[in-house]
């Protein structure tokens, strides 16, 4: 379930994660950024305006201030710690998308990986740490090498194989619009999992699964439901 509850709940909130779980989803994707005081929080954009009633850059707003904001339907902005604990309580797999604000790539990768290490210590099911930022993935690898990582891209780069190897990733996460059957097979036969976002049409979901995609991320929780996986 993309951003916790897809299109059916305020994105990146605890309520969204609960909704995803209540609809039978096995896993949730959410975005994590550092607040002004260095606390990892669930947030997609670098600024607060689109998803909250606050204003200004997330990276300049301390967590105690963020925690007072409304992220939709009265839901607060959760800390990554709260979200991780909730996933563990609900038995949900987490795709932790590390979303650094510009200039905070390394610090964000490091802080989120360290916290994930603490949150999932001793757990049966490890989360996957993913990011569009190579610098962030390197920092996450350096901080918590044992946690699985996914290399997140829009389009698959020509050097995908070398990139996944260098970053020590277990999976390629890409926009399903840029994937085809041959590429899916190539990536999987190289030993990597394939995660596709954001798959909102049942026909696309069926085709991607038939190609061998391992994980679908969706906003359409009521249409591309757990029965597809
Ligand atoms: O992690 C997959 C997907 O969430 C990437 O795009 O912009 O929704 O974070 P975005
Ligand atoms: Mg995301």
Coordinates of C-alpha atoms and ligand atoms in Angstrom, one line a residue:
X1 CA 0.0 0.0 0.0
X2 CA 1.6 3.2 -1.3
X3 CA 2.3 5.9 1.3
X4 CA 0.4 3.7 3.9
X5 CA -3.1 3.8 2.6
X6 CA -2.9 4.8 -1.0
X7 CA -5.6 7.2 -2.1
X8 CA -7.9 6.2 0.7
X9 CA -6.2 7.9 3.6
X10 CA -4.0 10.9 4.3
X11 CA -0.6 9.9 3.0
X12 CA 2.2 8.9 5.3
X13 CA 0.2 8.8 8.5
X14 CA -0.4 6.1 11.1
X15 CA -4.1 6.0 10.1
X16 CA -3.0 5.2 6.5
X17 CA -0.8 2.3 7.7
X18 CA -3.7 1.0 9.8
X19 CA -6.0 1.2 6.8
X20 CA -3.6 -0.7 4.6
X21 CA -3.3 -3.4 7.2
X22 CA -7.1 -3.6 7.8
X23 CA -7.6 -4.1 4.1
X24 CA -5.3 -7.2 4.1
X25 CA -2.2 -5.6 2.6
X26 CA 1.0 -7.5 3.6
X27 CA 3.2 -4.5 3.3
X28 CA 3.3 -0.7 3.2
X29 CA 5.5 1.8 1.5
X30 CA 6.1 5.2 3.2
X31 CA 8.5 8.1 2.8
X32 CA 11.0 9.2 5.5
X33 CA 12.7 12.6 5.8
X34 CA 14.6 14.3 8.6
X35 CA 12.9 17.0 10.5
X36 CA 14.8 20.2 11.5
X37 CA 16.0 18.6 14.7
X38 CA 17.2 15.4 12.9
X39 CA 14.2 13.2 13.8
X40 CA 13.1 10.9 11.0
X41 CA 9.5 11.6 10.1
X42 CA 7.0 10.3 7.5
X43 CA 6.9 13.0 4.8
X44 CA 7.0 13.0 1.0
X45 CA 7.6 16.6 0.0
X46 CA 10.4 18.9 1.2
X47 CA 7.8 21.5 2.1
X48 CA 4.8 21.2 4.4
X49 CA 2.1 22.9 2.3
X50 CA 0.7 20.1 0.2
X51 CA 0.1 17.5 2.9
X52 CA -0.3 19.5 6.1
X53 CA -1.6 22.7 7.5
X54 CA 1.9 23.9 8.2
X55 CA 4.3 26.0 6.0
X56 CA 7.9 26.0 5.0
X57 CA 10.7 23.4 4.7
X58 CA 10.5 20.1 6.6
X59 CA 14.2 20.2 7.1
X60 CA 13.9 23.5 9.0
X61 CA 11.0 22.5 11.2
X62 CA 11.7 20.6 14.4
X63 CA 9.7 17.4 15.1
X64 CA 7.8 18.8 18.1
X65 CA 6.3 21.4 15.8
X66 CA 5.6 18.9 13.0
X67 CA 3.9 16.6 15.5
X68 CA 1.3 19.4 16.2
X69 CA 0.3 19.7 12.5
X70 CA -2.7 18.2 10.8
X71 CA -1.6 15.8 8.0
X72 CA -5.2 15.2 7.0
X73 CA -8.4 14.1 8.8
X74 CA -6.8 15.1 12.1
X75 CA -3.8 12.7 11.6
X76 CA -0.5 14.0 13.0
X77 CA 2.8 13.7 11.1
X78 CA 4.2 10.5 12.6
X79 CA 7.8 9.9 13.5
X80 CA 9.5 7.0 11.7
X81 CA 9.8 5.4 15.1
X82 CA 6.0 5.4 15.6
X83 CA 5.5 4.0 12.1
X84 CA 8.1 1.3 12.5
X85 CA 6.6 0.2 15.8
X86 CA 3.1 0.1 14.3
X87 CA 4.3 -2.0 11.4
X88 CA 5.9 -4.5 13.8
X89 CA 2.7 -4.5 15.9
X90 CA 0.5 -5.2 12.8
X91 CA 3.0 -7.7 11.3
X92 CA 3.4 -5.5 8.2
X93 CA 6.4 -5.6 5.9
X94 CA 7.8 -2.1 5.4
X95 CA 9.3 -0.5 2.3
X96 CA 11.0 2.4 3.9
X97 CA 11.6 5.0 1.2
X98 CA 14.3 7.3 2.4
X99 CA 13.5 10.7 0.9
X100 CA 16.3 13.1 1.8
X101 CA 15.7 16.8 1.5
X102 CA 18.3 18.3 -0.8
X103 CA 21.7 18.5 0.9
X104 CA 20.8 16.0 3.5
X105 CA 21.3 12.8 1.5
X106 CA 24.0 11.2 3.6
X107 CA 22.7 12.3 7.0
X108 CA 19.2 11.0 6.2
X109 CA 20.4 7.6 4.9
X110 CA 22.5 7.1 8.0
X111 CA 19.9 8.2 10.5
X112 CA 17.1 6.2 9.0
X113 CA 19.2 3.0 8.6
X114 CA 20.4 3.2 12.2
X115 CA 16.8 3.7 13.4
X116 CA 15.5 0.9 11.2
X117 CA 18.2 -1.4 12.7
X118 CA 16.9 -0.6 16.2
X119 CA 13.3 -0.9 15.3
X120 CA 13.5 -4.2 13.6
X121 CA 16.1 -5.8 15.8
X122 CA 15.2 -9.5 16.3
X123 CA 12.3 -9.3 13.9
X124 CA 11.4 -12.2 11.6
X125 CA 10.8 -9.9 8.7
X126 CA 13.3 -7.1 7.9
X127 CA 12.1 -4.0 6.1
X128 CA 13.7 -2.9 2.8
X129 CA 15.4 0.5 2.7
X130 CA 14.9 2.2 -0.7
X131 CA 15.9 5.5 -2.1
X132 CA 16.2 7.4 -5.4
X133 CA 19.5 8.9 -4.0
X134 CA 22.6 6.8 -4.6
X135 CA 24.4 8.8 -1.8
X136 CA 21.6 7.9 0.6
X137 CA 21.8 4.2 -0.2
X138 CA 25.5 4.2 0.3
X139 CA 25.1 5.9 3.7
X140 CA 22.4 3.4 4.6
X141 CA 24.7 0.5 3.5
X142 CA 27.6 1.9 5.6
X143 CA 25.4 2.4 8.7
X144 CA 23.4 -0.9 8.5
X145 CA 24.9 -3.2 5.9
X146 CA 22.7 -6.1 7.0
X147 CA 19.4 -4.4 6.1
X148 CA 18.1 -5.2 2.6
X149 CA 18.2 -2.3 0.2
X150 CA 16.2 -1.5 -3.0
X151 CA 17.6 0.8 -5.7
X152 CA 14.7 3.1 -6.6
X153 CA 14.6 4.6 -10.1
X154 CA 12.0 6.1 -12.5
X155 CA 13.5 4.5 -15.6
X156 CA 15.9 1.5 -15.5
X157 CA 19.4 2.8 -16.2
X158 CA 21.6 1.0 -18.7
X159 CA 24.1 0.1 -15.9
X160 CA 21.4 -1.3 -13.6
X161 CA 23.4 -4.5 -12.9
X162 CA 26.6 -2.7 -11.8
X163 CA 24.6 -0.2 -9.8
X164 CA 22.7 -2.8 -7.9
X165 CA 25.9 -4.8 -7.2
X166 CA 27.9 -1.7 -6.0
X167 CA 25.1 -0.6 -3.7
X168 CA 24.6 -4.1 -2.4
X169 CA 20.9 -4.0 -3.3
X170 CA 18.5 -7.0 -3.3
X171 CA 15.9 -5.3 -5.5
X172 CA 15.3 -2.8 -8.3
X173 CA 12.3 -0.6 -7.7
X174 CA 11.0 1.1 -10.8
X175 CA 8.0 2.9 -12.4
X176 CA 6.0 0.1 -14.0
X177 CA 5.6 2.3 -17.1
X178 CA 9.2 1.8 -18.0
X179 CA 9.3 -2.0 -17.5
X180 CA 8.8 -4.8 -20.0
X181 CA 8.7 -8.5 -19.8
X182 CA 12.3 -9.0 -21.1
X183 CA 13.7 -6.6 -18.6
X184 CA 11.8 -8.1 -15.7
X185 CA 13.2 -11.5 -16.6
X186 CA 16.7 -10.2 -16.9
X187 CA 16.7 -8.5 -13.6
X188 CA 15.2 -11.5 -11.9
X189 CA 17.5 -14.0 -13.5
X190 CA 20.4 -11.8 -12.2
X191 CA 19.1 -12.6 -8.8
X192 CA 17.3 -9.4 -7.9
X193 CA 13.7 -8.8 -6.9
X194 CA 11.6 -6.4 -9.0
X195 CA 9.2 -3.9 -7.2
X196 CA 7.0 -1.8 -9.4
X197 CA 5.2 1.5 -8.5
X198 CA 2.6 2.9 -8.7
X199 CA 0.3 0.2 -10.2
X200 CA -3.3 1.4 -10.0
X201 CA -5.0 -0.6 -12.8
X202 CA -5.9 -4.2 -12.2
X203 CA -5.0 -5.1 -15.8
X204 CA -1.5 -3.7 -15.3
X205 CA -1.2 -5.5 -12.0
X206 CA -2.1 -8.8 -13.6
X207 CA 0.4 -8.3 -16.5
X208 CA 3.2 -7.3 -14.2
X209 CA 2.7 -10.3 -11.9
X210 CA 2.5 -12.6 -15.0
X211 CA 5.9 -11.2 -16.0
X212 CA 7.3 -12.1 -12.6
X213 CA 7.3 -8.8 -10.7
X214 CA 7.8 -9.6 -7.0
X215 CA 6.0 -6.7 -5.5
X216 CA 3.4 -4.1 -6.6
X217 CA 3.0 -0.7 -4.9
X218 CA -0.5 0.7 -5.4
X219 CA -2.7 3.7 -4.5
X220 CA -5.8 1.9 -5.6
X221 CA -6.2 -0.3 -2.4
X222 CA -9.7 -1.2 -3.4
X223 CA -8.9 -2.3 -6.9
X224 CA -5.4 -3.7 -6.8
X225 CA -5.9 -5.5 -3.5
X226 CA -4.1 -8.1 -1.6
X227 CA -5.7 -10.9 -3.8
X228 CA -3.3 -9.8 -6.6
X229 CA -0.3 -10.8 -4.5
Ligands
LIG1 O1 8.8 3.9 -3.5 C1 8.0 4.0 -4.6 C2 7.3 5.3 -4.8 O2 6.8 5.7 -3.6 C3 8.3 6.3 -5.4 O3 7.6 7.5 -5.7 O4 7.2 9.9 -5.3 O5 5.5 8.2 -4.5 O6 7.7 8.5 -3.4 P1 7.0 8.6 -4.7
LIG2 MG1 7.5 6.9 -1.9

